[in-house]
CSV table of C-alpha atoms in Angstrom, one decimal:
chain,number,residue,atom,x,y,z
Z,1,UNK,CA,18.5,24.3,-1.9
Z,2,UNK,CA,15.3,25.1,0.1
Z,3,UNK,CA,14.9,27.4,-2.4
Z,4,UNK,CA,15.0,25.4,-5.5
Z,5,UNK,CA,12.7,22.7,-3.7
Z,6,UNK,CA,9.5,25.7,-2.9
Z,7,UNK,CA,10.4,26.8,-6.6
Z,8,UNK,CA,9.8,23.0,-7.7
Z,9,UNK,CA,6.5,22.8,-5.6
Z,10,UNK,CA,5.5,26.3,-7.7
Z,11,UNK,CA,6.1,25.0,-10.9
Z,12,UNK,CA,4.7,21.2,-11.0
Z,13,UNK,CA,1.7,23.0,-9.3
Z,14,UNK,CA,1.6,25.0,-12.1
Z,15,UNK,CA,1.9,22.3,-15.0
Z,16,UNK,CA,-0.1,19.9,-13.0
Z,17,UNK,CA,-3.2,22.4,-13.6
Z,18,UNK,CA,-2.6,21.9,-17.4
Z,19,UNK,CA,-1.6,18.0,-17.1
Z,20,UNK,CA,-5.0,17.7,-15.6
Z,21,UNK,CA,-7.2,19.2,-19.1
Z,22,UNK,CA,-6.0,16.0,-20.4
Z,23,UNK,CA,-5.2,13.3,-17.5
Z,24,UNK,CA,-8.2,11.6,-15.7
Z,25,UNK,CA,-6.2,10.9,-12.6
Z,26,UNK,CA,-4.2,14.5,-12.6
Z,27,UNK,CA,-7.8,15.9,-12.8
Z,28,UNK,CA,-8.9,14.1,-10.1
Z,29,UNK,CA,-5.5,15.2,-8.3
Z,30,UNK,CA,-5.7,19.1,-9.0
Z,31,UNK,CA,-9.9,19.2,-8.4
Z,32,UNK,CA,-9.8,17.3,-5.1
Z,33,UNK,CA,-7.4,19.9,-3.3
Z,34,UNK,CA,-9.6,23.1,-4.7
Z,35,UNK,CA,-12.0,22.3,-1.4
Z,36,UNK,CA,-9.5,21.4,1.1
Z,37,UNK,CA,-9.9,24.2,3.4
Z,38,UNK,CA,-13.2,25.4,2.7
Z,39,UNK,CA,-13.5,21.5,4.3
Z,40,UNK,CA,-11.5,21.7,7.3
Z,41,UNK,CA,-13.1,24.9,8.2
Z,42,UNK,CA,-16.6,23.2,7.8
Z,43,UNK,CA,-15.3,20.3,9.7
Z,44,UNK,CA,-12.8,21.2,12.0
Z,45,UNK,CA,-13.3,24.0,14.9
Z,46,UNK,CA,-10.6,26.1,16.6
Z,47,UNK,CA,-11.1,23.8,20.1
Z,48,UNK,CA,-11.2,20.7,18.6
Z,49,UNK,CA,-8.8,18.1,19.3
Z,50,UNK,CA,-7.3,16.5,16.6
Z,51,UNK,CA,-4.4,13.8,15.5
Z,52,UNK,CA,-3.3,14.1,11.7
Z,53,UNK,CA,-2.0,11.3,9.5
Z,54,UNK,CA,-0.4,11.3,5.9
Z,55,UNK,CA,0.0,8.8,3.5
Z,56,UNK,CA,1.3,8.8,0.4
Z,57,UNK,CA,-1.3,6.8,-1.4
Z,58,UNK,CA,-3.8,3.3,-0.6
Z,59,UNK,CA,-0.7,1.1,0.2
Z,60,UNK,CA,0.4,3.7,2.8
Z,61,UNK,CA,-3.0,4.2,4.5
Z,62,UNK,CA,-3.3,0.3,5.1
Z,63,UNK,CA,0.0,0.0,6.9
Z,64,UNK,CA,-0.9,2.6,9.1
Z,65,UNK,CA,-4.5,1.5,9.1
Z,66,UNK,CA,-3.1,-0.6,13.0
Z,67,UNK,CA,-1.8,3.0,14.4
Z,68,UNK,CA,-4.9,4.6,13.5
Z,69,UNK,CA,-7.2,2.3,14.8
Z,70,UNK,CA,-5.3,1.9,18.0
Z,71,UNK,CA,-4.7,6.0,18.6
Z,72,UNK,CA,-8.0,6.4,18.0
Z,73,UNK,CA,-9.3,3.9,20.8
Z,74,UNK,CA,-6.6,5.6,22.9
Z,75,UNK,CA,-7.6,9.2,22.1
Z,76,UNK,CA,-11.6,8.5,21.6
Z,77,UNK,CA,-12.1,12.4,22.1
Z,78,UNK,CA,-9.8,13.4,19.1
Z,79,UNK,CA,-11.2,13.8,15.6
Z,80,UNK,CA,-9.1,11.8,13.2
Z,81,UNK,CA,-7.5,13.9,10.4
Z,82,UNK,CA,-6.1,11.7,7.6
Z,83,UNK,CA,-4.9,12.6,4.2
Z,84,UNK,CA,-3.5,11.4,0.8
Z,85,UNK,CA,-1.3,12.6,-1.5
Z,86,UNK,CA,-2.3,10.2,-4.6
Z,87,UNK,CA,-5.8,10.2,-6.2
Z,88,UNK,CA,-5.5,6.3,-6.3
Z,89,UNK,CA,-5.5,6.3,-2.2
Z,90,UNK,CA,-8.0,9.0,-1.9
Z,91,UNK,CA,-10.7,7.8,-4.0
Z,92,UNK,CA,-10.5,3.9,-2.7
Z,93,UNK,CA,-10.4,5.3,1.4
Z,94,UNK,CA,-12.5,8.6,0.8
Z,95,UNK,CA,-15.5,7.3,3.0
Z,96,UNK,CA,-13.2,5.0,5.2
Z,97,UNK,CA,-15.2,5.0,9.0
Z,98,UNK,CA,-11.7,5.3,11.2
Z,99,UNK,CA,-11.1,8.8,10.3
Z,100,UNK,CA,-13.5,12.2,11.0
Z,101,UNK,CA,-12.1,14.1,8.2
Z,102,UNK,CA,-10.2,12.4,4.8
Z,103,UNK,CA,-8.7,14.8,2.3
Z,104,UNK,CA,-5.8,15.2,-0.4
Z,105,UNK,CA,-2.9,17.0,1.5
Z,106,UNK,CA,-2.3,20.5,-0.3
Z,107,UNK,CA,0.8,21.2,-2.3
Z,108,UNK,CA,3.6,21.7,0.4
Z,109,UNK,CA,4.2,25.8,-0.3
Z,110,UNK,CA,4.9,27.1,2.9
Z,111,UNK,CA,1.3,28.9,2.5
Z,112,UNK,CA,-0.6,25.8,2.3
Z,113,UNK,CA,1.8,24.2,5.4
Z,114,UNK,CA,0.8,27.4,7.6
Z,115,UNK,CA,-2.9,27.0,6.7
Z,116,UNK,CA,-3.5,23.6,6.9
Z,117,UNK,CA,-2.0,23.4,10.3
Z,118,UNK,CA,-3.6,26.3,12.0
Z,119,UNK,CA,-6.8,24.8,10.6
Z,120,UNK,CA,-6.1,21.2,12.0
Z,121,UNK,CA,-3.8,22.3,15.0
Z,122,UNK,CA,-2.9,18.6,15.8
Z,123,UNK,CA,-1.7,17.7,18.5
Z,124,UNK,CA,0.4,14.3,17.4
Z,125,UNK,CA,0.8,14.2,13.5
Z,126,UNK,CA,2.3,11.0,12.0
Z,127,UNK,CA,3.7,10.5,8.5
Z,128,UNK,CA,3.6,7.1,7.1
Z,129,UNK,CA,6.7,5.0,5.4
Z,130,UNK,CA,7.8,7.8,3.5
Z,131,UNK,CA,6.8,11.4,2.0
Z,132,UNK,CA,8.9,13.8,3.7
Z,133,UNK,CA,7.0,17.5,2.7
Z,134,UNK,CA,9.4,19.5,4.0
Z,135,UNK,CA,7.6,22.8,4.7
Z,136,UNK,CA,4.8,20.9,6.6
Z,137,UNK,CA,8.0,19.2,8.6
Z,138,UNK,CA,9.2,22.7,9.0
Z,139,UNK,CA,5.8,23.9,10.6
Z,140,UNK,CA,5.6,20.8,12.8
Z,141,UNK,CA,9.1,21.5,14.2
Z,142,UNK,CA,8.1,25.0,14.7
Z,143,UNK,CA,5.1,24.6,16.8
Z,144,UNK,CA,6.6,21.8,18.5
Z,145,UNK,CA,4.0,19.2,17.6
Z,146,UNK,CA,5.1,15.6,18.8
Z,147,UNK,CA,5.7,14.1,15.1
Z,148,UNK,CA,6.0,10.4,14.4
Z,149,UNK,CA,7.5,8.4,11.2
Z,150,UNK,CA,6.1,4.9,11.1
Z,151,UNK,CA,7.7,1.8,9.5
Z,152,UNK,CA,9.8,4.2,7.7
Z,153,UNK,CA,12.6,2.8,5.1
Z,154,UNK,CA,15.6,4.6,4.4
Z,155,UNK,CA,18.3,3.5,1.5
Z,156,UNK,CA,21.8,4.7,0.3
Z,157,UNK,CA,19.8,6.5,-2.7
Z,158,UNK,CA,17.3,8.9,-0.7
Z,159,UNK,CA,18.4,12.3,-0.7
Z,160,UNK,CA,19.0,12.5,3.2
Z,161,UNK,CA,21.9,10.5,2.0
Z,162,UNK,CA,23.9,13.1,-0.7
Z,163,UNK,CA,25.5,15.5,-0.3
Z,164,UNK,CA,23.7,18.0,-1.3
Z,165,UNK,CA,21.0,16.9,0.7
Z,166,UNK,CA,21.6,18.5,4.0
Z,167,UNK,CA,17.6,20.4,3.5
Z,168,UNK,CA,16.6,17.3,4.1
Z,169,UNK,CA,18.8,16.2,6.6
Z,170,UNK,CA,17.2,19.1,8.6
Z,171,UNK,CA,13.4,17.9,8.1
Z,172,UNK,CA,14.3,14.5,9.8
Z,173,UNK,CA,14.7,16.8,12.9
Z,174,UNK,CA,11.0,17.4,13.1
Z,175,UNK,CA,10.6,13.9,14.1
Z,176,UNK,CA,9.9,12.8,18.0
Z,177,UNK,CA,10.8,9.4,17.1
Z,178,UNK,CA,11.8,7.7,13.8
Z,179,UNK,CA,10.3,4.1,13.9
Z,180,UNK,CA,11.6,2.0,10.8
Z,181,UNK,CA,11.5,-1.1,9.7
Z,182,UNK,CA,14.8,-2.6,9.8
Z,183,UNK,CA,18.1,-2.4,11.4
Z,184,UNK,CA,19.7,-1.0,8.3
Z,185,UNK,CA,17.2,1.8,8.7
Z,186,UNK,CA,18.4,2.5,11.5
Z,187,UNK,CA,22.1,2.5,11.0
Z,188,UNK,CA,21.0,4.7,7.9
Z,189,UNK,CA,19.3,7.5,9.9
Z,190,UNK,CA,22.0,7.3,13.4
Z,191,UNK,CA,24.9,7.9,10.5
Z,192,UNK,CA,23.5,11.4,10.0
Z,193,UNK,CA,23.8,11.9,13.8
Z,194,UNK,CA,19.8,11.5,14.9
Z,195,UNK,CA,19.4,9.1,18.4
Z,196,UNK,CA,15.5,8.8,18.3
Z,197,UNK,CA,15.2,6.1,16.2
Z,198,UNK,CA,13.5,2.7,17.1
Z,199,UNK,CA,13.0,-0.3,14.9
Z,200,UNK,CA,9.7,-1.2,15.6
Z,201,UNK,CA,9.4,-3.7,12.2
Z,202,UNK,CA,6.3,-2.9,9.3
Z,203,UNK,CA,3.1,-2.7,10.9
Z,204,UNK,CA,1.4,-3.9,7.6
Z,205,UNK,CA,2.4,-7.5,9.7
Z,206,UNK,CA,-0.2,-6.3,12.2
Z,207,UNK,CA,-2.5,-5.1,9.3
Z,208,UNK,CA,-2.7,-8.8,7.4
Z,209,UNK,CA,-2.5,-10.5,10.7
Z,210,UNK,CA,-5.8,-9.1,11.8
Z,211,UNK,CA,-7.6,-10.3,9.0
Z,212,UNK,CA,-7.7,-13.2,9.9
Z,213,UNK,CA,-9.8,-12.2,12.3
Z,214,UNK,CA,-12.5,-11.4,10.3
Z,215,UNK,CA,-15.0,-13.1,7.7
Z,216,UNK,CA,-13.9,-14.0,4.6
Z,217,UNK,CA,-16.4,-15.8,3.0
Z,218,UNK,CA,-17.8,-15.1,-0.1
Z,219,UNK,CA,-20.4,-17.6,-1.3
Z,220,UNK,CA,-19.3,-17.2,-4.9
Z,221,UNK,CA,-16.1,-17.3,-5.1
Z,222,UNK,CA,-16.4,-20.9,-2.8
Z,223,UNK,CA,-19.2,-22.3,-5.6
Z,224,UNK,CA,-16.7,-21.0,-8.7
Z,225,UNK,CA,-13.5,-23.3,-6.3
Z,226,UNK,CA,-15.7,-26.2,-5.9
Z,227,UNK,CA,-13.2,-27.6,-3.6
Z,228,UNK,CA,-10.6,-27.5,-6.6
Z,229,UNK,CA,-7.2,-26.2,-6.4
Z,230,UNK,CA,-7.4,-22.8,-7.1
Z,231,UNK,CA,-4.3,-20.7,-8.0
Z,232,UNK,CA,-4.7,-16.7,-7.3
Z,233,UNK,CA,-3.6,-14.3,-9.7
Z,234,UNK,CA,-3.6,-10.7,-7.6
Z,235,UNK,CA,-3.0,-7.2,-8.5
Z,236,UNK,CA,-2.1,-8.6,-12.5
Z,237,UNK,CA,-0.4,-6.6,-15.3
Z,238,UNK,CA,-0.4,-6.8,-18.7
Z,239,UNK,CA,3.1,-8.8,-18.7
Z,240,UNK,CA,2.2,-10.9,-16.1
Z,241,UNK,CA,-0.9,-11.9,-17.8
Z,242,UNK,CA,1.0,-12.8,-20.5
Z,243,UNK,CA,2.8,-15.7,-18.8
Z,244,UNK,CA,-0.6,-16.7,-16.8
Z,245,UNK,CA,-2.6,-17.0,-19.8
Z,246,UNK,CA,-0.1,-19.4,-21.4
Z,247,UNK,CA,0.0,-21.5,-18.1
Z,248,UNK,CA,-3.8,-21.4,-17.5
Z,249,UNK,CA,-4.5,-22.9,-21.4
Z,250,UNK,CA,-2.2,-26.2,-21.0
Z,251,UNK,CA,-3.4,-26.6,-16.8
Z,252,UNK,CA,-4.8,-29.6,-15.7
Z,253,UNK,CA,-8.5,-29.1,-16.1
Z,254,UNK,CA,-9.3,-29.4,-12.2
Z,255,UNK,CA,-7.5,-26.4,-11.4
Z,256,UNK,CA,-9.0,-23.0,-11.3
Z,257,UNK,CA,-7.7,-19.6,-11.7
Z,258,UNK,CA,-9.2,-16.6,-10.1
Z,259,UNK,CA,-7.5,-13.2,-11.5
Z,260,UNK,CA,-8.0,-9.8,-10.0
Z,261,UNK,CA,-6.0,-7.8,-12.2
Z,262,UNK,CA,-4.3,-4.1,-11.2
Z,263,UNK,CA,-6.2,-2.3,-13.4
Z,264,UNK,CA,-9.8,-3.1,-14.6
Z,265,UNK,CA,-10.8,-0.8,-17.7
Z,266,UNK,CA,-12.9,-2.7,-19.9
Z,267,UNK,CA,-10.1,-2.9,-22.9
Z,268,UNK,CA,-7.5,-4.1,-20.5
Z,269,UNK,CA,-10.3,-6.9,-19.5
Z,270,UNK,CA,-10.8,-7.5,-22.8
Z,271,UNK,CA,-7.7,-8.4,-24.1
Z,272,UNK,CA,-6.9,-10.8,-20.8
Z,273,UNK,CA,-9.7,-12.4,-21.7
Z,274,UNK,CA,-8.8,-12.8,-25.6
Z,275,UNK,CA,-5.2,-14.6,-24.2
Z,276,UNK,CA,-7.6,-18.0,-22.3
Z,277,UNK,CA,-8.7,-20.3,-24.1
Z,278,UNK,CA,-10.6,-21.8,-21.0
Z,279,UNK,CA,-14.0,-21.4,-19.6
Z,280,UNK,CA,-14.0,-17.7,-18.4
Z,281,UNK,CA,-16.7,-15.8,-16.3
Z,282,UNK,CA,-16.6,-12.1,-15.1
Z,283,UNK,CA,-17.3,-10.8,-12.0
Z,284,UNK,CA,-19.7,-8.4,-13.3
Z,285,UNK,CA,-21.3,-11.4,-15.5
Z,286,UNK,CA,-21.5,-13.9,-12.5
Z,287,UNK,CA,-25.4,-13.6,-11.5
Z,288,UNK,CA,-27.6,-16.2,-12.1
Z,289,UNK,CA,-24.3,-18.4,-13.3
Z,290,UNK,CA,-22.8,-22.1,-12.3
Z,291,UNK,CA,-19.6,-20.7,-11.5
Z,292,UNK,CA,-18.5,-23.9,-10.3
Z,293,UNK,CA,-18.7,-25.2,-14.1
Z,294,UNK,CA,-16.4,-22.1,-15.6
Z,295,UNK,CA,-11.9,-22.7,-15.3
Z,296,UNK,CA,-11.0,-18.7,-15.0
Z,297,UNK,CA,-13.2,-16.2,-13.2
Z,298,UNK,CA,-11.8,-12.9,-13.5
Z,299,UNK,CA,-12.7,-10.0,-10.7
Z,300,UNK,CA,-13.5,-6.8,-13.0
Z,301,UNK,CA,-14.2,-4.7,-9.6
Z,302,UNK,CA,-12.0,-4.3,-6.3
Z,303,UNK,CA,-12.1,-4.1,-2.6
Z,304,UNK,CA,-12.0,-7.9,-1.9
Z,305,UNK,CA,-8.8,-9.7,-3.6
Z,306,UNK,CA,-7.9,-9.8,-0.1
Z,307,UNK,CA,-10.7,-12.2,0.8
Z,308,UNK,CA,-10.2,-14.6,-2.2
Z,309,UNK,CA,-6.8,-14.9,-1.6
Z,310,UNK,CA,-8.3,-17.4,1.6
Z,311,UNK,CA,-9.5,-19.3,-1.3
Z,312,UNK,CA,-6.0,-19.8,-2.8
Z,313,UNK,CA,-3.8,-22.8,-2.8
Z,314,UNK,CA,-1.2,-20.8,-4.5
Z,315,UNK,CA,-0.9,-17.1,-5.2
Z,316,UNK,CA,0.8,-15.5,-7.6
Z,317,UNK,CA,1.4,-11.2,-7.0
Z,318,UNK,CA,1.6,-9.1,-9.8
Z,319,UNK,CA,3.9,-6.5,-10.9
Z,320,UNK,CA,7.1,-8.2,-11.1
Z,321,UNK,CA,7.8,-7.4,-14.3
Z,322,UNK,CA,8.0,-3.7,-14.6
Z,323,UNK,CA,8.6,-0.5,-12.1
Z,324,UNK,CA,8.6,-0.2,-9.0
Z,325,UNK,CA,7.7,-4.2,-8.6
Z,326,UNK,CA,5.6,-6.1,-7.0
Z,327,UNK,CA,2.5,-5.8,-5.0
Z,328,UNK,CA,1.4,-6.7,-2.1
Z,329,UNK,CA,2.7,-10.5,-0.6
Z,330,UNK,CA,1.9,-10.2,2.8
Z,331,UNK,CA,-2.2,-10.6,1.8
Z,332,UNK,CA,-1.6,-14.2,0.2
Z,333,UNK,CA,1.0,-15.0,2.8
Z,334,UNK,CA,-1.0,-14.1,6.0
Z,335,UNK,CA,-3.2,-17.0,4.8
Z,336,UNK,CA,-0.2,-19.6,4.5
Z,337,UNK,CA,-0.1,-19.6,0.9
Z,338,UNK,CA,2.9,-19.8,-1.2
Z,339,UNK,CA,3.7,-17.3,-3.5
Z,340,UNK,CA,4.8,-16.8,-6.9
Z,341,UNK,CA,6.6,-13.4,-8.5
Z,342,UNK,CA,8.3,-11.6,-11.0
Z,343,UNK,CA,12.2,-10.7,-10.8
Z,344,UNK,CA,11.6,-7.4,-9.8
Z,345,UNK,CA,11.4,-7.4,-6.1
Z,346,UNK,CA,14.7,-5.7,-4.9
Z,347,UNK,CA,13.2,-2.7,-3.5
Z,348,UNK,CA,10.3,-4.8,-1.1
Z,349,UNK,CA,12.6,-5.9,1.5
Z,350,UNK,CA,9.3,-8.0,3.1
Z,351,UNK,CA,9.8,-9.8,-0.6
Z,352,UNK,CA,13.2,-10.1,-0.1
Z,353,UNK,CA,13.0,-11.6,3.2
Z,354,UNK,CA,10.2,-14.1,2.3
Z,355,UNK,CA,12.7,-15.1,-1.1
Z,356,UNK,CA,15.6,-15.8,0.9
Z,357,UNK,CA,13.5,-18.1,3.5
Z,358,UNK,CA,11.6,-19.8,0.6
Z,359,UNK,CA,7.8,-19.1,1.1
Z,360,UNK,CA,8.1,-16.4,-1.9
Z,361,UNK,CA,9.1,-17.8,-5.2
Z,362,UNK,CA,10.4,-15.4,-8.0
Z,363,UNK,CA,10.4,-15.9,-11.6
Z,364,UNK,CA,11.4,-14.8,-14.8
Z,365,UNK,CA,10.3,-16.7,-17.7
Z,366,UNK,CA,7.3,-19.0,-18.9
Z,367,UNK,CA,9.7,-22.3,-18.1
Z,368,UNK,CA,9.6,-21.3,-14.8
Z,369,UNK,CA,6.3,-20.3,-13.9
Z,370,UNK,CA,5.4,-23.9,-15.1
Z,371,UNK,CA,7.9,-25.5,-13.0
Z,372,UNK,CA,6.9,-24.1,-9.8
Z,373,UNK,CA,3.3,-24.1,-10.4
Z,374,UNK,CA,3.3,-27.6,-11.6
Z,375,UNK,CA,5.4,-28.7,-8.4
Z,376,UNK,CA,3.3,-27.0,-6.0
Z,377,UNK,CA,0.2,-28.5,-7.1
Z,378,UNK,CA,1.3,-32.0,-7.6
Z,379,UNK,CA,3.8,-32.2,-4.5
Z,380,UNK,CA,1.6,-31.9,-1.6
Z,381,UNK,CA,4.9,-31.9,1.2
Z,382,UNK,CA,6.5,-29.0,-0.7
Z,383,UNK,CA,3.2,-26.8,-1.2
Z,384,UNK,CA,2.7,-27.4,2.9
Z,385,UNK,CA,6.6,-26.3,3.4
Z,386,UNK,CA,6.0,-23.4,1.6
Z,387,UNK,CA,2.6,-22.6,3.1
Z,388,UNK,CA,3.9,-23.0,6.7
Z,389,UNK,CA,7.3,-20.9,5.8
Z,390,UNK,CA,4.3,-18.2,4.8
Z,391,UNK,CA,2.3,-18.5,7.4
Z,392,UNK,CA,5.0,-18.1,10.4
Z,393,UNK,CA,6.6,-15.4,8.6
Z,394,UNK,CA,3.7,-13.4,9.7
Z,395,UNK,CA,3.2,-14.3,12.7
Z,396,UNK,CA,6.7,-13.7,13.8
Z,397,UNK,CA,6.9,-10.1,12.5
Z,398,UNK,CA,3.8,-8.8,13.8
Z,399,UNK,CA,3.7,-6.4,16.7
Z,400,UNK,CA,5.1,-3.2,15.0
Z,401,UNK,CA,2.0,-1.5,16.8
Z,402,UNK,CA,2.7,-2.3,20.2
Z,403,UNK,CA,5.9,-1.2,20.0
Z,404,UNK,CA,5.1,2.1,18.4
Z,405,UNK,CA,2.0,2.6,20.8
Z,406,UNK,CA,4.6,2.3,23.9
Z,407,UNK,CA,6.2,5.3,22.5
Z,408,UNK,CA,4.0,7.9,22.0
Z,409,UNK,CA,2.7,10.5,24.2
């Protein structure tokens, strides 16, 4: 089965090469890994220390932006080696200040495992939530390198779990210590007969919670609010704006709507903006503008959704309707602000958990997107239930880091 797996790594190397004449992204994928050691040789010398993380892609990197920050303040003398598999975390953290050297992770061909780590020669390497690259594993295990998994997730359809999938079985023994975020995690991994496994929760509670540490005032976006009650429409698509353009044409004329949708290519902007019938501003239009006398202002750039969802009085997350699901709810809710989703949350147990205690609201047609918004705005007991349920939420899941920190060597 190994087998099949490197001959799998050959051959979607090998198409991705052609994908790439006519995919943006795939481009940006098979171009960015042509450099990768030419740039660790630059970068990287033969005594250097040095601590390696992987993510899959942006969401990855910011849950273990907490074990970054806090390895490196504990190992100041180490250069930081972090890479991505996906273009769409590479390009947003390229120039991110934590780490010495960012990069896309080479295809895992045993080659590429064998070079990269003789190039960075870590001396801790952590993988983050998921992406199990078995060759790189393999490698790890072999040099003995003290290898982490943080708030990893494991469920009944992951291969570890088939039968056939006893390759994989064999990478989780690379692994010093498993930390996950649940107990079913847990349970999952001790059934295949592995004992260093701590539930340490999702440090992405420690990620949120921190930001409210910081500023987050932006001067426009409080003139555009005007002390109105402003409902946040985050990480948007297509079939969510659907339903939030039809709610945002019959709302009450003091509330505001501040969209940041997933994806901001003008034709995409373009026909959100041809849905509202309201006042609408741009974020790229704003200069020199009374925002405060516009209904909709929609953010055509990114990098600070995060920040306006301070400004919210209710948030709704996008990608409910389609595949894998959601976005990210803990942003809105680390602010104590309800939220509002799509049905299709199953696979975010943080979604599941903030559903079943009530902060997180899920729905599934234009009836009921109404009903809760119009509730929350006009019933000022149940918005501040909700917001509190929110709000604690966070702050009793945090400390994921801590307990990972206590573990490593």
């Amino acid at each position: 089965m190994l087998f099949l797996y490197n001959l799998t790594i050959y051959i979607a190397g090998f198409f991705l090469k052609i994908i790439a004449l006519f995919s943006p992204k795939i481009k940006l994928f098979v171009e960015g890994r042509k450099n990768v050691f030419s740039i660790l040789e630059e970068k990287i010398k033969a005594d250097d220390k040095t601590i390696w993380f992987h993510s899959a892609s942006l969401g990855e990197y910011e849950q273990g932006l907490p074990v970054i920050e806090k390895i490196k303040e504990k190992y100041p003398s180490h250069k930081i080696v972090v890479t991505f598999f996906s273009p769409s975390g590479y390009e947003v953290r390229k120039n991110n200040t934590v780490a010495d050297v960012t990069i896309y992770l080479p295809l895992d061909t045993k080659k590429n495992a064998k070079r990269f780590l003789k190039l960075v020669h870590p001396e801790l390497a952590f993988f983050i939530k998921y992406e199990f690259w078995l060759n790189y594993l393999k490698e790890l295990e072999k040099s003995k390198t003290p290898t982490y998994l943080i708030s990893g997730i494991f469920r009944d359809n992951q291969m570890f779990f088939k039968w056939y999938g006893g390759f994989y079985r064999k990478a989780l023994n690379a692994f010093t210590y498993s930390f996950v975020q649940n107990e079913s995690s847990k349970q999952k991994i001790e059934s295949l007969g592995f004992k260093n496994v701590v539930v340490s929760g999702d440090t992405r509670f420690d990620r949120v919670n921190a930001i409210l540490a910081r500023d987050n005032r932006l001067d426009f976006i409080e003139n555009f609010k005007n002390n109105q009650p402003t409902i946040v429409v985050g990480s948007s698509w297509p079939k969510d704006e659907v339903l939030i353009a039809e709610y945002i044409n019959q709302a009450p004329e003091n509330v505001k709507f501040i969209i940041a949708p997933h994806n901001i290519k003008p034709d995409q902007i373009s026909d959100l903006l041809s849905k509202i019938t309201k006042s609408t501003i741009l974020f790229s239009e704003k200069e020199n503008k009374d925002l405060s006398t516009y209904n909709v202002f929609i953010i055509d750039t990114i990098g600070i959704l995060t920040k306006i969802y301070s400004y919210g009085t209710i948030a709704y997350v996008g990608g409910g309707f389609g595949n894998p699901g959601i976005h990210n709810i803990l942003e809105p809710a680390t602010f104590g602000i309800p939220i509002v989703i799509g049905p299709n949350y199953s696979n975010f147990a943080e979604a599941i958990d903030l559903v079943n205690i009530g902060g997180c609201i899920p729905i599934s047609t234009n009836a009921e997107l109404k009903e809760i918004f119009d509730r929350l705005l006009n019933d000022k007991s149940f918005l501040a239930e909700k917001s509190e349920i929110c709000r604690l939420f966070i702050q009793n899941n945090k400390g994921a880091t801590e307990t990972i920190m206590k573990r490593i060597s």
